[in-house]
Coordinates of C-alpha atoms and ligand atoms in Angstrom, one line a residue:
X25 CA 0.0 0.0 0.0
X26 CA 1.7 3.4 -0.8
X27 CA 0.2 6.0 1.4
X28 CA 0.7 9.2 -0.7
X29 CA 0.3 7.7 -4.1
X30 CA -0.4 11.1 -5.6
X31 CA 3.0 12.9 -4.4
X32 CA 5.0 9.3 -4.9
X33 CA 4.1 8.0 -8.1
X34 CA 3.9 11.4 -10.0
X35 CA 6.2 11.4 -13.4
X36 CA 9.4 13.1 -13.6
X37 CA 7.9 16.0 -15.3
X38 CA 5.0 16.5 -13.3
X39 CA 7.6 16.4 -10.3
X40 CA 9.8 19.0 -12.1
X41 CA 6.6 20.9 -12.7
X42 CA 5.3 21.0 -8.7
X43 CA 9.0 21.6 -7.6
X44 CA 9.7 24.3 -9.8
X45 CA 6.6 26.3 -8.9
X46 CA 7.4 25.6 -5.2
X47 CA 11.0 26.9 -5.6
X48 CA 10.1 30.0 -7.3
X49 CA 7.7 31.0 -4.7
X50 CA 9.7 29.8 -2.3
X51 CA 13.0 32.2 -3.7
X52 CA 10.4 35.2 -3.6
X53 CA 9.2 34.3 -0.1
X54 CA 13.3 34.1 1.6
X55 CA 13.6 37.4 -0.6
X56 CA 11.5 39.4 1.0
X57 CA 11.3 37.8 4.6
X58 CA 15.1 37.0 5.2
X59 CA 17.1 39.8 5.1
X60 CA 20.2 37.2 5.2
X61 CA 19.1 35.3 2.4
X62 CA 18.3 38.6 0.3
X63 CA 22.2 39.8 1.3
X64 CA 23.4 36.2 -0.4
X65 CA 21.3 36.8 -3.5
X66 CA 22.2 40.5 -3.7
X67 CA 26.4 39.6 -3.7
X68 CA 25.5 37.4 -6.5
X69 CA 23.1 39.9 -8.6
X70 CA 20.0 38.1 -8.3
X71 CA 16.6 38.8 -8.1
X72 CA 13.8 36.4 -7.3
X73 CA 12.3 37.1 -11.0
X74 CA 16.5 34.8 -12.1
X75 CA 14.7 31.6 -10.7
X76 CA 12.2 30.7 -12.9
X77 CA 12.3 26.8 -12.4
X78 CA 14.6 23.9 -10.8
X79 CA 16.7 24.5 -13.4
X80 CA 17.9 27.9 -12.5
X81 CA 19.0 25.9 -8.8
X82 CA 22.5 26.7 -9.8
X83 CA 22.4 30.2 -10.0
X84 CA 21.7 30.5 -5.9
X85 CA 24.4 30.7 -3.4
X86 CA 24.8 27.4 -1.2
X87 CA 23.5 27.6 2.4
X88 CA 26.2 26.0 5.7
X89 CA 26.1 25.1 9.0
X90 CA 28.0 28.1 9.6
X91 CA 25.4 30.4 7.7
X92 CA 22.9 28.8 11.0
X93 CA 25.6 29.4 13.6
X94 CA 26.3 33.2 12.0
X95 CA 22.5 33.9 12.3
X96 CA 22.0 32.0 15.8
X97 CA 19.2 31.5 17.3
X98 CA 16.3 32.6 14.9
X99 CA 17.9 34.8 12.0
X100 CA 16.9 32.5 8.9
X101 CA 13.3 32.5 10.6
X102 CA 11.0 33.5 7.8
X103 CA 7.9 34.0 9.8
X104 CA 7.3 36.1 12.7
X105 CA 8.1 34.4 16.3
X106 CA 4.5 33.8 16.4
X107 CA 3.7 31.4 13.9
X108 CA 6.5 29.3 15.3
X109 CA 4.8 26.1 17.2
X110 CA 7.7 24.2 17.7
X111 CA 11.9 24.3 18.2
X112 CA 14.2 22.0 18.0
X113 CA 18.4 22.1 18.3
X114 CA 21.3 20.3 17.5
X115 CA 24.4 20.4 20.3
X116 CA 26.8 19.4 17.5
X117 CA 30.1 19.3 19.1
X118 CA 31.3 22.6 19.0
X119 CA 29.8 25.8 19.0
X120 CA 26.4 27.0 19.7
X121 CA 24.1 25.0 18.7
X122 CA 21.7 24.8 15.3
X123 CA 18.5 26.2 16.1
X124 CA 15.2 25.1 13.7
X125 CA 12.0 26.5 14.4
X126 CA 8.6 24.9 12.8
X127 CA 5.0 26.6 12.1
X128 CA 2.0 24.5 12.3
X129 CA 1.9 23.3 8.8
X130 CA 5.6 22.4 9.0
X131 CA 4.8 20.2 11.8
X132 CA 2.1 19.0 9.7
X133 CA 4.4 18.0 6.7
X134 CA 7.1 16.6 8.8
X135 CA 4.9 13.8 10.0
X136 CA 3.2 12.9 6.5
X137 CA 6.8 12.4 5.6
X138 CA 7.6 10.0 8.1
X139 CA 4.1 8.3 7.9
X140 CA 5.4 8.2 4.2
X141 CA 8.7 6.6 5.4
X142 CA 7.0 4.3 7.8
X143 CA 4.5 3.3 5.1
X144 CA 7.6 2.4 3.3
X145 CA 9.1 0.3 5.8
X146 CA 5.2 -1.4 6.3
X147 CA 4.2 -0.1 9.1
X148 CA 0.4 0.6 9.8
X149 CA -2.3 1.7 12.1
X150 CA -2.2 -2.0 13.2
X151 CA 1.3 -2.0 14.5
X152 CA 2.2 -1.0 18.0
X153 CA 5.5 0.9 17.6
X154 CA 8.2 1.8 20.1
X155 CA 10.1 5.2 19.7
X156 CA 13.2 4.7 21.4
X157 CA 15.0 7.8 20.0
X158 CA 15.5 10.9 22.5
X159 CA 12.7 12.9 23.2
X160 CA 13.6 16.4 23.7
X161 CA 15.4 19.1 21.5
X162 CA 16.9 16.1 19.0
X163 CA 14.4 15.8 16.3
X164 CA 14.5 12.0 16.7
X165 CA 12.2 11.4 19.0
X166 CA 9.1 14.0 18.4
X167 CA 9.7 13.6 14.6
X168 CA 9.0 9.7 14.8
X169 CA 6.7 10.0 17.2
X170 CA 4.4 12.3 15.3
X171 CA 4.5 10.6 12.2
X172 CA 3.6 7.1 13.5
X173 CA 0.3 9.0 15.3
X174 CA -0.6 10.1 12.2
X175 CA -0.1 7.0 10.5
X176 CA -2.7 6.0 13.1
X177 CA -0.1 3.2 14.8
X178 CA -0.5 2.8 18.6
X179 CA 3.2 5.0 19.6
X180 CA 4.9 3.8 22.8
X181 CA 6.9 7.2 23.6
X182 CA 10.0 4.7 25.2
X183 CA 12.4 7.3 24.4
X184 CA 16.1 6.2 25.8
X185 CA 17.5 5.4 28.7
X186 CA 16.5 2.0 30.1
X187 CA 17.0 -0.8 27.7
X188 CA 15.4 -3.5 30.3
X189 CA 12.1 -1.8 30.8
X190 CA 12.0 -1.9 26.8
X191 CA 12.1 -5.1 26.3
X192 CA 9.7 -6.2 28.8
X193 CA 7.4 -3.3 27.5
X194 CA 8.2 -5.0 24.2
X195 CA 7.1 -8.3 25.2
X196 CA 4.0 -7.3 27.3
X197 CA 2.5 -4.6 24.7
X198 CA 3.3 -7.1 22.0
X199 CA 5.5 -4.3 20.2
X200 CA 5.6 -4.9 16.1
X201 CA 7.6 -2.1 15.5
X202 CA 10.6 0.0 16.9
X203 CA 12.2 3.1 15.6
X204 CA 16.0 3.7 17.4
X205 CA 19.7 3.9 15.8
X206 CA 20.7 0.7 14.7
X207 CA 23.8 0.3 17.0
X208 CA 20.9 0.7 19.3
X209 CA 18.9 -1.7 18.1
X210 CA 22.2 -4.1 17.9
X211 CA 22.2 -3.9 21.4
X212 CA 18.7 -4.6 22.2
X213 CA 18.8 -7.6 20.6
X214 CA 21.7 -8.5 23.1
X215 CA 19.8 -7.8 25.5
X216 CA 17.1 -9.9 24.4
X217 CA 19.4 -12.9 23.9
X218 CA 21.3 -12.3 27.5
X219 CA 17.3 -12.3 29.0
X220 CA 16.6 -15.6 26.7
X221 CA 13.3 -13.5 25.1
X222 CA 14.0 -13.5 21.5
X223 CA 11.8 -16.1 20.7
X224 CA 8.7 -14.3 22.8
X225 CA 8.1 -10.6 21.0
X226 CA 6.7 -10.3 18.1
X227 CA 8.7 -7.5 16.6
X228 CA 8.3 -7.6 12.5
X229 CA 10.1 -4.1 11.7
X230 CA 12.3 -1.4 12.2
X231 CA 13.1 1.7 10.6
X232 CA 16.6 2.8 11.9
X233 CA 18.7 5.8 11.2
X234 CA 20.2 8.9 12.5
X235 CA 23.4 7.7 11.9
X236 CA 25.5 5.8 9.4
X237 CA 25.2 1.9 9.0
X238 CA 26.0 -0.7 6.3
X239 CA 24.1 -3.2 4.5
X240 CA 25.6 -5.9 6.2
X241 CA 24.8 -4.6 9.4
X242 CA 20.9 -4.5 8.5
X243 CA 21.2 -8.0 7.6
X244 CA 22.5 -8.9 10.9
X245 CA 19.9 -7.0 12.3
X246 CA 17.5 -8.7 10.5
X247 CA 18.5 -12.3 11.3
X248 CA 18.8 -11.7 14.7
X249 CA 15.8 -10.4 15.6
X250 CA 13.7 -12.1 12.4
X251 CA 12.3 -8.7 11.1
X252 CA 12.6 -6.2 8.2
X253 CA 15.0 -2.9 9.2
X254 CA 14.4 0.0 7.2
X255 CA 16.9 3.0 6.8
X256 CA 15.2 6.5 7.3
X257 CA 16.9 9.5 7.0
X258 CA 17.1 12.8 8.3
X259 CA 18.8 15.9 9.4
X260 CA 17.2 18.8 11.7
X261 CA 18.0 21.5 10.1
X262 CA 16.5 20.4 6.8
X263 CA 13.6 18.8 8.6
X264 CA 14.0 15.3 11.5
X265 CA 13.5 12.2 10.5
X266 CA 11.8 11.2 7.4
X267 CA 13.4 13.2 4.4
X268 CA 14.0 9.8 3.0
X269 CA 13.2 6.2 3.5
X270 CA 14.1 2.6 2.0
X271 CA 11.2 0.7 0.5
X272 CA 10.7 -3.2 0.8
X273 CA 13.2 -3.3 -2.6
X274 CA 16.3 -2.0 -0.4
X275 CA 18.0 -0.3 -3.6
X276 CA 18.3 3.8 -2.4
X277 CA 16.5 5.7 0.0
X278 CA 13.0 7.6 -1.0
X279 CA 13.4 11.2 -1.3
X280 CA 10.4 12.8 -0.6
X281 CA 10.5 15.0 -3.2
X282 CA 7.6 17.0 -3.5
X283 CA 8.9 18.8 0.1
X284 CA 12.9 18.3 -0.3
X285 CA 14.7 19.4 -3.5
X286 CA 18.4 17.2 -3.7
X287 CA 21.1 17.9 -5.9
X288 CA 24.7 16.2 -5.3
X289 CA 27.7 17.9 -5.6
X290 CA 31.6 17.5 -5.7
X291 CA 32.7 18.7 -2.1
X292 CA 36.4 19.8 -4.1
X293 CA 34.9 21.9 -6.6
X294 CA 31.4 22.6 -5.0
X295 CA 29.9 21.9 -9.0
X296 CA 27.2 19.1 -9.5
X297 CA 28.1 15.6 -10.1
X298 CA 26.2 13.1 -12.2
X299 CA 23.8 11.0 -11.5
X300 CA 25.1 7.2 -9.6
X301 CA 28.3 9.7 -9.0
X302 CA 29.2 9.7 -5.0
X303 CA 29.3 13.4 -3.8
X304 CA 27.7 15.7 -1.2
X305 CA 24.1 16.3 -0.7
X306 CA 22.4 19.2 -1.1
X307 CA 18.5 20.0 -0.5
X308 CA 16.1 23.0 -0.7
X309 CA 13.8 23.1 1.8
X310 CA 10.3 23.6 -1.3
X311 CA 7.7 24.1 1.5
X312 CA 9.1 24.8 4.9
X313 CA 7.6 27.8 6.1
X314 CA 9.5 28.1 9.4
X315 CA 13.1 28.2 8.4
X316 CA 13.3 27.6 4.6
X317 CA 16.9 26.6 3.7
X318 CA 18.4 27.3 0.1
X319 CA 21.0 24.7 -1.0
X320 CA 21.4 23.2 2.1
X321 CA 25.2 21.5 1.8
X322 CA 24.4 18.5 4.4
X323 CA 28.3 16.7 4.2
X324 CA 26.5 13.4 4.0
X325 CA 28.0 11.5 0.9
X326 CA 25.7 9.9 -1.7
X327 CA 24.5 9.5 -5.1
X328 CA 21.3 10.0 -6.3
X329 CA 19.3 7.5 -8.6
X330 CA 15.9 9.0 -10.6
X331 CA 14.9 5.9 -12.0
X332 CA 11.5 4.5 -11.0
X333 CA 11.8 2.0 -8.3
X334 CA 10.6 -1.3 -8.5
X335 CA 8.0 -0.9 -5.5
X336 CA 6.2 1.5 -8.4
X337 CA 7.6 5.1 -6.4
X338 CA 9.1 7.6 -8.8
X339 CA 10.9 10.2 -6.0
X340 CA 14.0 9.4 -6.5
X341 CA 16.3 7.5 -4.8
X342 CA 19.9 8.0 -2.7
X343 CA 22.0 5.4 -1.9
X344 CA 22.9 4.2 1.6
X345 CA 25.3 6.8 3.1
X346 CA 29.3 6.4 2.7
X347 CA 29.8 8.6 5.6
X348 CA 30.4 12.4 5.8
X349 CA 32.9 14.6 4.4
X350 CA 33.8 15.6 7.6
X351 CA 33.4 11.5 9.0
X352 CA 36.3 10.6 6.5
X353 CA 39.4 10.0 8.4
X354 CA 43.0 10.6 6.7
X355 CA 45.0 8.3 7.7
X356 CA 49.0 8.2 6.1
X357 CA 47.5 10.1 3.2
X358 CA 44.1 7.4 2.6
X359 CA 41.0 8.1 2.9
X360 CA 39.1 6.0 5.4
X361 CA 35.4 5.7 6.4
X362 CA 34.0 4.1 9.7
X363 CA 31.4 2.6 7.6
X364 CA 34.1 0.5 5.5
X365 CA 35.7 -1.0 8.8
X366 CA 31.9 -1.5 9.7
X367 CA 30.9 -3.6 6.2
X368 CA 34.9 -5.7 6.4
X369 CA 34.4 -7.1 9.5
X370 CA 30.8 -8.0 9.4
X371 CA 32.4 -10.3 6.4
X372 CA 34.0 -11.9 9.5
X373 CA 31.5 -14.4 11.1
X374 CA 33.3 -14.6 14.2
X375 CA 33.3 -10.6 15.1
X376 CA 30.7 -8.2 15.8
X377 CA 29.9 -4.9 14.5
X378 CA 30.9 -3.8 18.3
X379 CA 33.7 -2.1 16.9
X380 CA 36.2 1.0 18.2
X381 CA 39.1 2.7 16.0
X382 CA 41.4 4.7 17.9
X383 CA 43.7 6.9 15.4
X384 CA 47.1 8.5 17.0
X385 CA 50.4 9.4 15.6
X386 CA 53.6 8.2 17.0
X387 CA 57.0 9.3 15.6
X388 CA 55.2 11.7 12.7
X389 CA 53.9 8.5 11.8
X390 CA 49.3 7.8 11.8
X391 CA 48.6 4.7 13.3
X392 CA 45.6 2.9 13.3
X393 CA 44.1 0.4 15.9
X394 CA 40.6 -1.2 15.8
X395 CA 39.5 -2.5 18.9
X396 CA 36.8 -5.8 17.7
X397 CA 34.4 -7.8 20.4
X398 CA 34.9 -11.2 19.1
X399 CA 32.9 -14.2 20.7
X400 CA 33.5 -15.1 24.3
X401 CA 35.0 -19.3 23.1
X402 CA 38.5 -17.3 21.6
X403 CA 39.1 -16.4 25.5
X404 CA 39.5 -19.3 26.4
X405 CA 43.4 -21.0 28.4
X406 CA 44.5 -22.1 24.3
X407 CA 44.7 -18.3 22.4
X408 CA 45.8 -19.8 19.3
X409 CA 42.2 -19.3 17.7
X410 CA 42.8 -15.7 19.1
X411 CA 46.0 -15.2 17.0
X412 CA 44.6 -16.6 14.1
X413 CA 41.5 -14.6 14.4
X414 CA 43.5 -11.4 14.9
X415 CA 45.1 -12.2 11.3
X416 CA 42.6 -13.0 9.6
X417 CA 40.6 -9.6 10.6
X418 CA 44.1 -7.8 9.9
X419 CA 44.2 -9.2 6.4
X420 CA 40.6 -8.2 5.1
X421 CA 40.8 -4.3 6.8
X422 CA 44.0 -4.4 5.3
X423 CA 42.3 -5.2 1.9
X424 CA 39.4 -3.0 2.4
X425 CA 41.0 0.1 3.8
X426 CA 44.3 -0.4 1.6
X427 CA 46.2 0.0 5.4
X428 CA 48.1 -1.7 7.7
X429 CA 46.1 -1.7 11.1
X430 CA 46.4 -2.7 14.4
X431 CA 43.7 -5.8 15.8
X432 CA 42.9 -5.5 19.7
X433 CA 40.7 -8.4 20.0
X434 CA 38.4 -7.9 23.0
X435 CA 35.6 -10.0 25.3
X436 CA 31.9 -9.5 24.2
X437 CA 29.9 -6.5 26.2
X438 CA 33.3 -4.8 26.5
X439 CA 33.0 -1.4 24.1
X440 CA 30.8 1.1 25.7
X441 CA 27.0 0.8 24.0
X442 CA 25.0 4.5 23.0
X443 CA 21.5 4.7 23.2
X444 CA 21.4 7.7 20.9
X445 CA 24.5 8.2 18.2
X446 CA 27.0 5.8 18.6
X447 CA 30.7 6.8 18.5
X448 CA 33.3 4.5 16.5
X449 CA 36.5 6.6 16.2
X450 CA 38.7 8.4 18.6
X451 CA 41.5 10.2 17.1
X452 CA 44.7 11.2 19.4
X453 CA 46.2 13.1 16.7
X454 CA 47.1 16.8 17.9
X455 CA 46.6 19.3 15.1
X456 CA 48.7 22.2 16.2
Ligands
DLL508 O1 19.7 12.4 13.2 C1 17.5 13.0 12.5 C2 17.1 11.6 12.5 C3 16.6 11.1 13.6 C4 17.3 10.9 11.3 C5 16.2 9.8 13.6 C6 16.8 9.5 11.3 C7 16.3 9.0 12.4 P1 20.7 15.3 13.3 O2 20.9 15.0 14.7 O3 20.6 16.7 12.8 O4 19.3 14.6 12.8 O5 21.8 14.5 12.5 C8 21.7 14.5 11.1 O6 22.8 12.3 11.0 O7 23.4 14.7 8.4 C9 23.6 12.3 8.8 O8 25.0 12.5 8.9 C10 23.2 11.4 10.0 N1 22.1 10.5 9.6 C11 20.8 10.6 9.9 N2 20.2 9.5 9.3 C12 21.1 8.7 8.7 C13 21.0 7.5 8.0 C14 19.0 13.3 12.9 N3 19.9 6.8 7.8 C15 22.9 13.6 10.5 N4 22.2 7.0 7.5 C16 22.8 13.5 9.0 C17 23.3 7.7 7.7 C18 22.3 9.4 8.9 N5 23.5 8.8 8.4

C-alpha cells in the first residue's frame, strides 16, 4: 500500500513541474522575509524574478552550517516568532548550537513524511510501535513520534534510557515495530538474547537511522531479531526524521521529493556531479515555512538515482550513506570511512559490529588500531584461535581500507553501547 500515491508515483515532469513552482515562490518568499538570504542573493546579482524553475537551482548561493551558527538562534526565521509552534536544536560538538523553528503546517508536513517513510518500511495503524530515539530538542524522537500518530499506529513514547524496561514493555504490549539507531537496536537484541526473550516478541520491523550503518549490518539485524530494518533518514536542520526512507526493494532511500529538492555535488569543486556519481548532498527546503533553507550542503555523501523504483515510487532515490565529508578520516595520506571498517568485518563471522578505532600518531607517523568484540570461546586457556583470528581480521581491513592496522581483539559486552548516536572513532592526533 503506498500512502501518498499522488506525491509518490507522479512522473518526472509533473515532479519538475510541482517543484519548480514551489522553488520560485519559495526564492520570492526568503527574498522578501530573510534579510540574510536577500544579502546572499544580492552579492551574487540576483533577483527572485532569475529563478524561474529547478533548473535555475545553480544560480543560488549554497547555504552551511556556519550560515545557522552566523544567524544563531532565529535569524533565517522567515515567519514572525508567532507562527512558530515548535523548536528543536542540535548540540553538535562545537559551537552554539543549530537552532530550527517549525510553524503548524511544517509540523504537519514533517509527519506525512515519516508516515510516508514508515508506510515504506510497512508499518500501519495495526502495529504497536516503540520510539526509542531521545525525546527532547533532537528531532529524533518527536519527529518519529508524530508521524507514527498520524499514520494512526499505537506509539509507545519509550524514548532512551532504560533498555530493560524496553524489552519487557516489548514483550507485554506485543510491540511490532521499533524506531531507534541501529547500533541501538544491535544492542537490544543483546539484551534480548542475554534475557533468553527472543523467541517471545513479536517484533516484524524497524526503521533505523540517524546515523550511518552498512548493508551488512541490516542484515545482521534482520536475522537476529527475524524482522525487516528500514533506513530512514534525516537531518534537523532540513527537517528530523523522514526526508527519505528505503522501501521493501532496499535499492536507495525515497526522497520525498515533493517537500525536499536534492542535488549532489563534488565537495572539491562545490559543481554538481552526475547522476550514480558519489558526492555531497544538497536540499532545498520547497515548502518549509519556518526556516526555509536554500541549497542546504548536508556533508552526508551519496548519489542519487531518478529511475522508477521497483516498489512502483518515482521520488527518486539516494543510496545508503558512505559517511560524511567531515566523518572521513585521513590516515597516512588514505581516505578511510567508519562505515568501511563496519561492512569488512561483518564479512568476519566470528566478530561483531561492536567495533572501536582509535587513530594517533607516533614518531610523525598515523597509526591505526581497531579494537573488535569477538565471541566469548577465543578467550579461552588455548589463544591460538585468538592469533589466528587477529590475522585473519588484519588481512581483510588491510584489503578493504588499503592499510596496515592494528587488531585488539576484545571480550563480548566490553565497548561502551549509545543509546542515541554511537561513536566508533577516537582520534589522538594533535593538530597544532
Ligand atoms: O539524526 C535526524 C534523524 C533522527 C534521522 C532519527 C533519522 C532517524 P541530526 O541529529 O541533525 O538529525 O543528524 C543528522 O545524521 O546529516 C547524517 O550525517 C546522519 N544520519 C541521519 N540519518 C542517517 C542515516 C537526525 N539513515 C545527521 N544514515 C545527518 C546515515 C544518517 N546517516
Amino acid at each position: 500500500m503506498i500512502w501518498n500515491e499522488a506525491k509518490e508515483c507522479m512522473s518526472r515532469d509533473e515532479m519538475t513541474h510541482l517543484q519548480s513552482a514551489r522553488l520560485c515562490k519559495l526564492i520570492d518568499r526568503v527574498y522578501h522575509n530573510v534579510e540574510y538570504y536577500r544579502k546572499k542573493m544580492q552579492a551574487v546579482g540576483l533577483e527572485p524574478g532569475d529563478i524561474n524553475g529547478i533548473e535555475d537551482i545553480t544560480k543560488l548561493p549554497y547555504t552551511t552550517k556556519d550560515d545557522l551558527r552566523d544567524t544563531y538562534p532565529f535569524g533565517l526565521f522567515a515567519v514572525p516568532r508567532s507562527q512558530i509552534v515548535r523548536i528543536h536544536a542540535s548540540s553538535g560538538t562545537t559551537g552554539k548550537a543549530t537552532v530550527v523553528g517549525y510553524t503548524r503546517r511544517d509540523i504537519d508536513v514533517w509527519s506525512e513524511c515519516v508516515a510516508r517513510s514508515m508506510t515504506m518500511a510497512d508499518i500501519g495503524k495495526d502495529d504497536t510501535i516503540q520510539i526509542a530515539y531521545g525525546y527532547g530538542l533532537f528531532t529524533g524522537g518527536l519527529g518519529a513520534h508524530y508521524g507514527a500518530e498520524n499514520l494512526g499506529a499505537t506509539v509507545v513514547p519509550m524514548s532512551t534510557g532504560n533498555t530493560k524496561k524496553l524489552i519487557t514493555m516489548m514483550e507485554d504490549f506485543g510491540v511490532t515495530a521499533i524506531a531507534c539507531t541501529p547500533s541501538y537496536l544491535l544492542h537490544v537484541a543483546e539484551t534480548l538474547e542475554a534475557e533468553g526473550m527472543l523467541g517471545r516478541i513479536k517484533l516484524r520491523r524497524a526503521v533505523c537511522g540517524a546515523e550511518p550503518w552498512t548493508e551488512n549490518m541490516r542484515k545482521l539485524i534482520e536475522d537476529w531479531l527475524h524482522i525487516k530494518a528500514h533506513d530512514i533518514y534525516g537531518l534537523s536542520e532540513v527537517m528530523g526524521p523522514g526526508v527519505a526512507c528505503d522501501c521493501s526493494f532496499h535499492n536507495g532511500l525515497h526522497v520525498h521529493e515533493d517537500h525536499f529538492l536534492p542535488e549532489i555535488i563534488s565537495p572539491a569543486t562545490l559543481e554538481p556531479v552526475a547522476d550514480g556519481e558519489t558526492g555531497e548532498l544538497v536540499f532545498t527546503t520547497l515548502t518549509k515555512e519556518g526556516i526555509p533553507l536554500i541549497r542546504y550542503r548536508t556533508k552526508d555523501l551519496t548519489s542519487i538515482d531518478r529511475s522508477v523504483c521497483e516498489c512502483g515510487r518515482t521520488t527518486a532515490r539516494i543510496s545508503r550513506f558512505k559517511g560524511r565529508s567531515d566523518d572521513m578520516l585521513i590516515i597516512r595520506g588514505v581516505n578511510v570511512f567508519p562505515s568501511q571498517v563496519e561492512a569488512a568485518l561483518l564479512e568476519v563471522d566470528e566478530t561483531t559490529p561492536n567495533y572501536m578505532m582509535i587513530v594517533d600518531r607516533v614518531d610523525h607517523q598515523d597509526t591505526l588500531e581497531v579494537q573488535v568484540e569477538v565471541e566469548e570461546r577465543f578467550f579461552d586457556d588455548d589463544m591460538r584461535g585468538l592469533d589466528q583470528l587477529s590475522k585473519k581480521i588484519q588481512l581483510v581491513l588491510k584489503q578493504a581500507l588499503g592499510l596496515a592496522v592494528k587488531i585488539t581483539l576484545v571480550e563480548p559486552h566490553t565497548l561502551e553501547r549509545f543509546e542515541g548516536k554511537a561513536k566508533h572513532v577516537i582520534d589522538k592526533r594533535k593538530y597544532d
